Amino acid sequence: MTGSKTDPRVLRTRKLIMDSFIELSSEKEFKDITVKDITAEAMINRATFYYHFEDIYDLLDKALSEVLLINLDCNHYQNIELNEEMLVNIFKAVTNFQMSLSNRCHRGYEDTIARIIREQLEIIFYKVLLKQGLTGDMQALKITAVMLSWGLYGASVEWRRNSVGVKPEEFIKPAIPYIISRIDVGSTNETKE
Amino acid sequence: MTGSKTDPRVLRTRKLIMDSFIELSSEKEFKDITVKDITAEAMINRATFYYHFEDIYDLLDKALSEVLLINLDCNHYQNIELNEEMLVNIFKAVTNFQMSLSNRCHRGYEDTIARIIREQLEIIFYKVLLKQGLTGDMQALKITAVMLSWGLYGASVEWRRNSVGVKPEEFIKPAIPYIISRIDVGSTNETKE
DNA sequence: TTAAATGTGTTGTATAAACGACAAATCCAA
DNA sequence: TTGGATTTGTCGTTTATACAACACATTTAA
């Protein structure tokens, strides 16, 4: 997929930084983590950090994206259709991811995290919609992906607020038929009778 | 102790190489390990290997030295005198080290390993003898260290051949008084009555 | 035996990382 | 508020690593 091989030094250093950041995140909250802390933990030079990331927020962004992508097992969804099972799995991944974050006390950065999650969801949904060869134009697919990402994220917020006792899959399942039927219309005509 | 700080990149790379070599050593025997294998495992460039080591035998040498030094806990012996306890501990470290090696099937390289062990022992003995401020000239101390290293190593060979059932400390203890008394004569006059 | 394949050790060049220094920003206690 | 201390982001220079290419040695298979 990524045609040009990246320098192994870059991969090594990025991993060192990411791992150190995640390690530090489990020790103290984000606002108390400095770039110096990270580079000390990673045993790299501070200047090298700025070679790879704009600042610590850029690192936060990319680190969270990566963790979320692992949770979502993105490649796994490349080949399947947008059905109930997939939506349930993604919802489980999102709630699971958020629970793991709340243990790490990223207080005051919920907005950033929310944006990152939605962006990642949007990317995934857009890919899947494209794969399904829907007839609508690309702009329509994009907007659909946006709405799905916001919708799913919103559901996770609602779940966290009221229903953490309920299993995520049981929480989301009742709503899915309404979503799915809308999507399926206009594509394969496999609307559930 | 080592005044000049070494570049962290060097430390990282050396560790990568060493660890990869030890990892590979537990998978197959030395004669089947190539430089390419090591650099592939370590995810470094092959040319970088030759920046740090002359060849694979040089790596073997240094890797074994390091493992042995860890076993011997060299710094620990910097401050104490050459007494029975120290000799017993060193002998235990040597036998222990050799047993761990035999599990890794370095067949055909016993000579190299033997030489490395003796060299390390010699270094340690020489340091300790110097610390004790013996009156003899340095050349005499050097030769004493050589003889002690060969002697202790020879004892470990003897132990491996006949007495692996016997505990190393019990095996070596009876001989130590003869060694110690000779060393102590001419230094502090603390010969055991 | 030869020929192909694989491994070794070296070299030249490009680039990532280390390092020290710096001004500016931010924090924090007096 | 002030002033010292810490952090941030950047820069120029030096050094370590990546990479491709090379001749040569060793192994392997035909």
Short mmCIF file of C-alpha atoms (C1' of nucleotides) in Angstrom, two decimals:
data_model
loop_
_atom_site.label_atom_id
_atom_site.label_comp_id
_atom_site.label_asym_id
_atom_site.label_seq_id
_atom_site.Cartn_x
_atom_site.Cartn_y
_atom_site.Cartn_z
CA MET A 1 0.00 0.00 0.00
CA THR A 2 2.63 2.54 1.06
CA GLY A 3 4.91 2.30 -1.93
CA SER A 4 7.91 4.22 -0.64
CA LYS A 5 9.69 2.39 2.16
CA THR A 6 10.34 4.60 5.15
CA ASP A 7 13.76 4.77 6.70
CA PRO A 8 14.02 2.18 9.49
CA ARG A 9 15.54 4.82 11.73
CA VAL A 10 12.33 6.80 11.45
CA LEU A 11 10.19 3.81 12.35
CA ARG A 12 12.39 3.01 15.34
CA THR A 13 12.37 6.55 16.66
CA ARG A 14 8.63 7.03 16.19
CA LYS A 15 7.98 3.80 18.05
CA LEU A 16 10.27 4.86 20.87
CA ILE A 17 8.41 8.14 21.19
CA MET A 18 4.95 6.60 20.97
CA ASP A 19 5.74 3.86 23.48
CA SER A 20 7.27 6.32 25.90
CA PHE A 21 4.25 8.59 25.62
CA ILE A 22 1.85 5.74 26.29
CA GLU A 23 3.99 4.62 29.20
CA LEU A 24 4.03 8.11 30.70
CA SER A 25 0.29 8.48 30.12
CA SER A 26 -0.28 5.56 32.42
CA GLU A 27 1.79 7.25 35.12
CA LYS A 28 0.46 10.81 35.06
CA GLU A 29 -2.09 12.84 33.21
CA PHE A 30 -1.51 14.55 29.92
CA LYS A 31 -1.16 18.10 31.20
CA ASP A 32 1.80 17.09 33.36
CA ILE A 33 3.71 15.39 30.57
CA THR A 34 6.43 17.50 28.96
CA VAL A 35 8.35 16.90 25.77
CA LYS A 36 11.43 16.56 27.91
CA ASP A 37 9.79 13.76 29.88
CA ILE A 38 9.00 11.89 26.71
CA THR A 39 12.41 12.24 25.13
CA ALA A 40 14.08 11.30 28.39
CA GLU A 41 11.97 8.18 28.68
CA ALA A 42 12.62 7.33 25.03
CA MET A 43 16.32 8.10 25.40
CA ILE A 44 16.34 10.27 22.30
CA ASN A 45 17.36 13.87 21.83
CA ARG A 46 14.71 16.51 22.35
CA ALA A 47 15.38 18.05 18.97
CA THR A 48 14.63 14.70 17.36
CA PHE A 49 11.12 14.86 18.78
CA TYR A 50 10.44 18.01 16.79
CA TYR A 51 11.77 16.32 13.70
CA HIS A 52 8.81 13.94 13.84
CA PHE A 53 6.04 15.90 15.55
CA GLU A 54 4.93 19.51 15.48
CA ASP A 55 4.38 19.57 19.22
CA ILE A 56 2.98 17.45 22.00
CA TYR A 57 -0.57 17.85 20.75
CA ASP A 58 0.44 16.50 17.38
CA LEU A 59 1.86 13.49 19.20
CA LEU A 60 -1.33 13.07 21.19
CA ASP A 61 -3.30 13.16 17.97
CA LYS A 62 -1.20 10.58 16.19
CA ALA A 63 -0.77 8.32 19.18
CA LEU A 64 -4.49 8.17 19.81
CA SER A 65 -5.19 7.57 16.14
CA GLU A 66 -2.82 4.66 16.17
CA VAL A 67 -4.24 3.10 19.32
CA LEU A 68 -7.76 3.51 17.99
CA LEU A 69 -6.84 2.01 14.64
CA ILE A 70 -5.43 -1.03 16.38
CA ASN A 71 -8.64 -1.32 18.36
CA LEU A 72 -10.70 -1.05 15.20
CA ASP A 73 -8.53 -3.55 13.35
CA CYS A 74 -9.03 -1.37 10.31
CA ASN A 75 -7.83 -3.76 7.64
CA HIS A 76 -10.34 -6.30 8.81
CA TYR A 77 -13.17 -4.07 7.69
CA GLN A 78 -11.77 -3.39 4.25
CA ASN A 79 -13.41 -6.39 2.68
CA ILE A 80 -16.77 -6.74 4.31
CA GLU A 81 -20.03 -4.92 3.82
CA LEU A 82 -21.66 -2.44 6.11
CA ASN A 83 -23.90 -4.77 8.09
CA GLU A 84 -25.12 -5.13 11.64
CA GLU A 85 -22.15 -7.19 12.76
CA MET A 86 -19.68 -4.59 11.57
CA LEU A 87 -21.45 -1.68 13.21
CA VAL A 88 -21.71 -3.56 16.48
CA ASN A 89 -18.02 -4.41 16.37
CA ILE A 90 -16.99 -0.86 15.66
CA PHE A 91 -19.18 0.43 18.44
CA LYS A 92 -17.64 -2.06 20.83
CA ALA A 93 -14.18 -0.94 19.74
CA VAL A 94 -15.02 2.72 20.34
CA THR A 95 -16.51 2.20 23.79
CA ASN A 96 -13.68 -0.12 24.70
CA PHE A 97 -11.17 2.50 23.56
CA GLN A 98 -12.83 5.23 25.54
CA MET A 99 -12.94 3.12 28.68
CA SER A 100 -9.21 2.48 28.38
CA LEU A 101 -8.62 6.21 27.96
CA SER A 102 -10.66 7.22 30.97
CA ASN A 103 -8.34 5.18 33.11
CA ARG A 104 -5.50 7.36 31.94
CA CYS A 105 -7.04 10.67 32.98
CA HIS A 106 -6.75 12.81 29.88
CA ARG A 107 -8.83 15.42 31.62
CA GLY A 108 -9.47 18.54 29.58
CA TYR A 109 -8.71 16.91 26.26
CA GLU A 110 -12.01 15.17 25.63
CA ASP A 111 -12.68 17.43 22.65
CA THR A 112 -9.44 16.51 20.93
CA ILE A 113 -10.01 12.83 21.56
CA ALA A 114 -13.59 13.04 20.33
CA ARG A 115 -12.48 14.69 17.12
CA ILE A 116 -9.83 12.06 16.52
CA ILE A 117 -12.28 9.23 17.05
CA ARG A 118 -14.81 10.77 14.68
CA GLU A 119 -12.19 11.36 12.03
CA GLN A 120 -11.05 7.78 12.18
CA LEU A 121 -14.61 6.48 12.03
CA GLU A 122 -15.32 8.70 9.08
CA ILE A 123 -12.33 7.33 7.19
CA ILE A 124 -13.41 3.77 7.80
CA PHE A 125 -17.04 4.35 6.86
CA TYR A 126 -16.07 6.16 3.70
CA LYS A 127 -13.83 3.33 2.61
CA VAL A 128 -16.50 0.72 3.24
CA LEU A 129 -19.15 2.73 1.44
CA LEU A 130 -16.85 3.09 -1.57
CA LYS A 131 -16.15 -0.64 -1.57
CA GLN A 132 -19.85 -1.36 -1.69
CA GLY A 133 -20.10 0.60 -4.92
CA LEU A 134 -23.05 2.69 -3.93
CA THR A 135 -24.64 4.57 -6.82
CA GLY A 136 -24.67 7.99 -5.17
CA ASP A 137 -21.98 10.51 -5.99
CA MET A 138 -18.86 10.72 -3.86
CA GLN A 139 -19.96 13.86 -2.08
CA ALA A 140 -23.06 12.08 -0.85
CA LEU A 141 -20.97 9.15 0.38
CA LYS A 142 -18.67 11.54 2.22
CA ILE A 143 -21.56 13.18 4.00
CA THR A 144 -23.03 9.80 4.82
CA ALA A 145 -19.72 8.79 6.36
CA VAL A 146 -19.67 12.00 8.39
CA MET A 147 -23.16 11.39 9.69
CA LEU A 148 -22.43 7.77 10.56
CA SER A 149 -19.27 8.75 12.45
CA TRP A 150 -20.99 11.47 14.42
CA GLY A 151 -23.95 9.19 15.05
CA LEU A 152 -21.88 6.31 16.33
CA TYR A 153 -19.75 8.59 18.44
CA GLY A 154 -22.82 10.27 19.86
CA ALA A 155 -24.21 6.88 20.76
CA SER A 156 -21.02 6.11 22.66
CA VAL A 157 -21.35 9.38 24.58
CA GLU A 158 -24.93 8.50 25.45
CA TRP A 159 -23.84 5.01 26.51
CA ARG A 160 -21.14 6.37 28.77
CA ARG A 161 -23.56 8.81 30.38
CA ASN A 162 -26.37 6.44 31.25
CA SER A 163 -25.78 2.84 30.37
CA VAL A 164 -22.28 1.76 31.23
CA GLY A 165 -23.93 -1.18 32.98
CA VAL A 166 -25.44 -2.38 29.71
CA LYS A 167 -23.23 -4.26 27.31
CA PRO A 168 -22.27 -2.06 24.35
CA GLU A 169 -23.58 -4.57 21.83
CA GLU A 170 -26.95 -4.77 23.54
CA PHE A 171 -27.08 -1.00 23.77
CA ILE A 172 -26.49 -0.36 20.08
CA LYS A 173 -28.24 -3.32 18.45
CA PRO A 174 -31.84 -2.03 18.64
CA ALA A 175 -30.95 1.09 16.68
CA ILE A 176 -28.99 -0.56 13.91
CA PRO A 177 -31.84 -1.79 11.70
CA TYR A 178 -32.98 1.80 11.24
CA ILE A 179 -29.52 2.84 10.15
CA ILE A 180 -28.80 -0.15 7.95
CA SER A 181 -32.07 0.03 6.03
CA ARG A 182 -31.40 3.62 5.06
CA ILE A 183 -27.95 2.79 3.80
CA ASP A 184 -28.88 -0.29 1.88
CA VAL A 185 -31.58 1.51 -0.08
CA GLY A 186 -30.16 2.64 -3.36
CA SER A 187 -27.32 0.18 -3.48
CA THR A 188 -27.83 -3.54 -3.67
CA ASN A 189 -31.58 -3.45 -3.06
CA GLU A 190 -31.04 -6.05 -0.38
CA THR A 191 -33.34 -4.17 1.98
CA LYS A 192 -34.51 -6.45 4.70
CA GLU A 193 -38.17 -7.32 4.12
CA MET B 1 34.05 5.63 35.57
CA THR B 2 33.96 5.98 31.78
CA GLY B 3 34.37 9.72 31.55
CA SER B 4 33.37 10.27 27.95
CA LYS B 5 29.68 9.69 27.40
CA THR B 6 29.01 7.46 24.44
CA ASP B 7 26.50 8.45 21.80
CA PRO B 8 23.07 7.04 22.70
CA ARG B 9 22.69 5.83 19.15
CA VAL B 10 25.71 3.62 19.67
CA LEU B 11 24.33 2.17 22.87
CA ARG B 12 20.97 1.50 21.24
CA THR B 13 22.47 -0.17 18.20
CA ARG B 14 24.90 -2.30 20.19
CA LYS B 15 22.07 -3.47 22.40
CA LEU B 16 19.95 -4.31 19.37
CA ILE B 17 22.79 -6.38 17.94
CA MET B 18 23.64 -8.12 21.20
CA ASP B 19 20.03 -8.96 21.98
CA SER B 20 19.42 -10.26 18.50
CA PHE B 21 22.52 -12.40 18.70
CA ILE B 22 21.52 -13.88 22.04
CA GLU B 23 18.01 -14.47 20.71
CA LEU B 24 19.33 -16.25 17.63
CA SER B 25 21.76 -18.25 19.75
CA SER B 26 18.84 -19.76 21.57
CA GLU B 27 17.27 -20.79 18.26
CA LYS B 28 20.23 -22.31 16.42
CA GLU B 29 23.89 -22.97 16.97
CA PHE B 30 26.63 -20.46 16.35
CA LYS B 31 27.95 -21.90 13.09
CA ASP B 32 24.55 -21.43 11.45
CA ILE B 33 24.18 -17.79 12.45
CA THR B 34 25.14 -15.28 9.75
CA VAL B 35 25.72 -11.57 10.04
CA LYS B 36 22.72 -11.14 7.78
CA ASP B 37 20.55 -13.07 10.24
CA ILE B 38 21.63 -10.84 13.08
CA THR B 39 21.11 -7.55 11.28
CA ALA B 40 17.75 -8.73 9.98
CA GLU B 41 16.63 -9.67 13.48
CA ALA B 42 17.94 -6.36 14.85
CA MET B 43 16.41 -4.42 11.96
CA ILE B 44 19.61 -2.54 11.29
CA ASN B 45 21.68 -2.27 8.15
CA ARG B 46 24.38 -4.86 7.64
CA ALA B 47 27.03 -2.20 7.12
CA THR B 48 26.21 -0.83 10.55
CA PHE B 49 27.19 -4.15 12.06
CA TYR B 50 30.71 -3.74 10.75
CA TYR B 51 30.81 -0.25 12.19
CA HIS B 52 30.68 -1.79 15.65
CA PHE B 53 32.26 -5.22 15.28
CA GLU B 54 35.12 -6.59 13.24
CA ASP B 55 33.23 -9.74 12.38
CA ILE B 56 30.92 -12.26 13.94
CA TYR B 57 33.67 -13.70 16.10
CA ASP B 58 34.32 -10.27 17.54
CA LEU B 59 30.63 -10.11 18.40
CA LEU B 60 30.79 -13.55 20.01
CA ASP B 61 33.75 -12.38 22.03
CA LYS B 62 32.12 -9.21 23.27
CA ALA B 63 28.72 -10.73 23.82
CA LEU B 64 30.16 -13.51 25.97
CA SER B 65 32.31 -11.05 27.88
CA GLU B 66 29.27 -8.98 28.66
CA VAL B 67 27.18 -11.93 29.80
CA LEU B 68 30.04 -13.18 31.94
CA LEU B 69 30.64 -9.76 33.44
CA ILE B 70 27.01 -9.58 34.43
CA ASN B 71 27.36 -12.99 36.03
CA LEU B 72 30.47 -11.92 37.87
CA ASP B 73 28.96 -8.62 38.95
CA CYS B 74 32.38 -7.12 38.42
CA ASN B 75 31.91 -3.83 40.21
CA HIS B 76 30.97 -5.71 43.32
CA TYR B 77 34.48 -7.11 43.55
CA GLN B 78 36.21 -3.78 43.12
CA ASN B 79 36.24 -2.99 46.79
CA ILE B 80 36.79 -6.24 48.62
CA GLU B 81 39.90 -8.26 49.27
CA LEU B 82 40.86 -11.54 47.71
CA ASN B 83 39.45 -13.94 50.29
CA GLU B 84 37.75 -17.29 50.34
CA GLU B 85 34.27 -15.87 49.89
CA MET B 86 35.25 -13.97 46.76
CA LEU B 87 36.96 -16.94 45.13
CA VAL B 88 33.99 -19.17 45.85
CA ASN B 89 31.60 -16.62 44.39
CA ILE B 90 33.65 -16.20 41.25
CA PHE B 91 33.92 -19.94 40.81
CA LYS B 92 30.18 -20.26 41.18
CA ALA B 93 29.67 -17.53 38.58
CA VAL B 94 31.98 -19.28 36.13
CA THR B 95 30.38 -22.69 36.47
CA ASN B 96 26.97 -21.13 36.35
CA PHE B 97 27.91 -19.26 33.19
CA GLN B 98 29.27 -22.37 31.53
CA MET B 99 26.15 -24.36 32.33
CA SER B 100 23.98 -21.69 30.76
CA LEU B 101 26.18 -21.76 27.67
CA SER B 102 26.06 -25.50 27.22
CA ASN B 103 22.32 -25.21 26.83
CA ARG B 104 22.87 -23.01 23.82
CA CYS B 105 25.00 -25.46 21.87
CA HIS B 106 28.06 -23.40 20.99
CA ARG B 107 29.71 -26.57 19.76
CA GLY B 108 33.16 -26.12 18.29
CA TYR B 109 33.84 -22.83 20.01
CA GLU B 110 34.87 -24.06 23.44
CA ASP B 111 38.38 -22.70 22.90
CA THR B 112 37.15 -19.21 22.18
CA ILE B 113 34.83 -19.24 25.14
CA ALA B 114 37.55 -20.59 27.41
CA ARG B 115 39.90 -17.83 26.37
CA ILE B 116 37.28 -15.17 27.00
CA ILE B 117 36.50 -16.48 30.44
CA ARG B 118 40.17 -16.59 31.38
CA GLU B 119 40.77 -13.09 30.08
CA GLN B 120 37.90 -11.73 32.14
CA LEU B 121 39.04 -13.55 35.24
CA GLU B 122 42.53 -12.23 34.74
CA ILE B 123 41.28 -8.66 34.54
CA ILE B 124 39.30 -9.04 37.73
CA PHE B 125 42.11 -10.70 39.65
CA TYR B 126 44.61 -8.10 38.53
CA LYS B 127 42.35 -5.27 39.67
CA VAL B 128 41.79 -6.85 43.05
CA LEU B 129 45.49 -7.55 43.54
CA LEU B 130 46.30 -3.95 42.73
CA LYS B 131 43.65 -2.71 45.16
CA GLN B 132 45.23 -4.77 47.90
CA GLY B 133 48.48 -2.89 47.42
CA LEU B 134 50.71 -5.91 47.31
CA THR B 135 54.39 -5.10 47.52
CA GLY B 136 55.49 -7.13 44.50
CA ASP B 137 56.14 -5.38 41.21
CA MET B 138 53.34 -5.10 38.67
CA GLN B 139 54.76 -7.78 36.44
CA ALA B 140 54.57 -10.25 39.30
CA LEU B 141 50.94 -9.27 39.98
CA LYS B 142 50.12 -9.74 36.33
CA ILE B 143 51.54 -13.22 36.30
CA THR B 144 49.77 -14.04 39.53
CA ALA B 145 46.49 -12.94 37.96
CA VAL B 146 47.21 -15.13 34.94
CA MET B 147 47.87 -18.13 37.11
CA LEU B 148 44.78 -17.57 39.20
CA SER B 149 42.60 -17.24 36.12
CA TRP B 150 43.99 -20.39 34.51
CA GLY B 151 43.75 -22.20 37.80
CA LEU B 152 40.16 -21.28 38.47
CA TYR B 153 39.16 -22.04 34.90
CA GLY B 154 40.95 -25.39 35.05
CA ALA B 155 39.08 -26.21 38.22
CA SER B 156 35.80 -25.49 36.42
CA VAL B 157 36.80 -27.85 33.60
CA GLU B 158 37.61 -30.52 36.16
CA TRP B 159 34.29 -29.91 37.89
CA ARG B 160 32.35 -30.25 34.66
CA ARG B 161 34.12 -33.47 33.77
CA ASN B 162 33.63 -35.39 37.00
CA SER B 163 31.67 -33.58 39.66
CA VAL B 164 28.66 -31.83 38.19
CA GLY B 165 26.70 -33.54 40.94
CA VAL B 166 28.74 -31.76 43.61
CA LYS B 167 27.87 -28.16 44.39
CA PRO B 168 30.49 -25.80 42.93
CA GLU B 169 31.14 -24.16 46.29
CA GLU B 170 31.77 -27.52 47.96
CA PHE B 171 33.97 -28.57 45.10
CA ILE B 172 36.26 -25.54 45.23
CA LYS B 173 36.37 -24.78 48.97
CA PRO B 174 38.90 -27.44 50.04
CA ALA B 175 41.50 -26.06 47.64
CA ILE B 176 41.16 -22.40 48.49
CA PRO B 177 43.23 -22.24 51.69
CA TYR B 178 46.28 -23.37 49.74
CA ILE B 179 45.74 -20.60 47.19
CA ILE B 180 44.90 -17.86 49.64
CA SER B 181 47.85 -18.47 51.95
CA ARG B 182 50.28 -18.10 49.10
CA ILE B 183 48.74 -14.80 47.99
CA ASP B 184 48.56 -13.29 51.41
CA VAL B 185 52.22 -13.95 52.13
CA GLY B 186 54.23 -10.88 51.34
CA SER B 187 51.35 -8.46 51.57
CA THR B 188 49.50 -7.76 54.78
CA ASN B 189 51.05 -10.59 56.79
CA GLU B 190 47.58 -11.70 57.70
CA THR B 191 48.42 -15.33 57.03
CA LYS B 192 45.98 -17.58 58.74
CA GLU B 193 47.58 -19.20 61.77
"C1'" DT C 1 34.01 -30.20 -12.24
"C1'" DT C 2 31.32 -25.84 -13.14
"C1'" DA C 3 27.79 -22.48 -12.35
"C1'" DA C 4 24.53 -20.27 -9.45
"C1'" DA C 5 23.53 -18.71 -5.12
"C1'" DT C 6 24.55 -16.93 -0.84
"C1'" DG C 7 27.49 -14.68 2.55
"C1'" DT C 8 31.46 -11.44 3.67
"C1'" DG C 9 33.69 -7.24 4.25
"C1'" DT C 10 34.36 -2.50 2.25
"C1'" DT C 11 33.32 1.98 0.20
"C1'" DG C 12 30.86 6.42 -1.05
"C1'" DT C 13 26.93 9.11 -0.42
"C1'" DA C 14 22.53 10.62 1.60
"C1'" DT C 15 20.06 11.40 5.67
"C1'" DA C 16 18.38 10.81 10.47
"C1'" DA C 17 19.76 11.70 15.08
"C1'" DA C 18 22.78 13.89 18.71
"C1'" DC C 19 24.30 17.93 20.74
"C1'" DG C 20 24.80 22.55 22.41
"C1'" DA C 21 23.12 26.97 22.13
"C1'" DC C 22 19.64 30.28 21.77
"C1'" DA C 23 15.46 33.47 22.28
"C1'" DA C 24 10.92 33.31 23.50
"C1'" DA C 25 7.14 31.58 26.21
"C1'" DT C 26 5.30 29.82 30.43
"C1'" DC C 27 5.26 28.82 35.18
"C1'" DC C 28 5.87 29.72 40.04
"C1'" DA C 29 7.25 31.54 44.27
"C1'" DA C 30 8.65 35.72 46.77
"C1'" DT D 1 4.03 42.44 40.33
"C1'" DT D 2 8.88 40.82 39.67
"C1'" DG D 3 12.54 37.73 38.76
"C1'" DG D 4 14.39 33.08 38.55
"C1'" DA D 5 13.48 28.62 36.75
"C1'" DT D 6 11.62 25.60 33.52
"C1'" DT D 7 9.83 24.53 29.11
"C1'" DT D 8 9.40 25.29 24.24
"C1'" DG D 9 10.61 25.48 19.52
"C1'" DT D 10 14.49 26.31 16.28
"C1'" DC D 11 19.12 26.25 14.22
"C1'" DG D 12 23.94 24.81 12.69
"C1'" DT D 13 27.20 21.41 13.10
"C1'" DT D 14 28.86 16.79 13.93
"C1'" DT D 15 28.24 11.95 13.90
"C1'" DA D 16 25.93 7.44 13.32
"C1'" DT D 17 23.08 4.81 10.39
"C1'" DA D 18 20.87 3.48 5.85
"C1'" DC D 19 21.55 2.06 1.39
"C1'" DA D 20 23.33 0.45 -2.90
"C1'" DA D 21 27.10 -1.30 -5.13
"C1'" DC D 22 31.21 -3.87 -5.32
"C1'" DA D 23 34.88 -7.69 -5.39
"C1'" DC D 24 35.80 -11.68 -3.16
"C1'" DA D 25 34.99 -16.06 -0.55
"C1'" DT D 26 32.12 -19.97 0.55
"C1'" DT D 27 28.53 -23.03 -0.12
"C1'" DT D 28 25.23 -25.70 -2.95
"C1'" DA D 29 23.40 -28.11 -6.71
"C1'" DA D 30 23.76 -29.95 -11.25
#
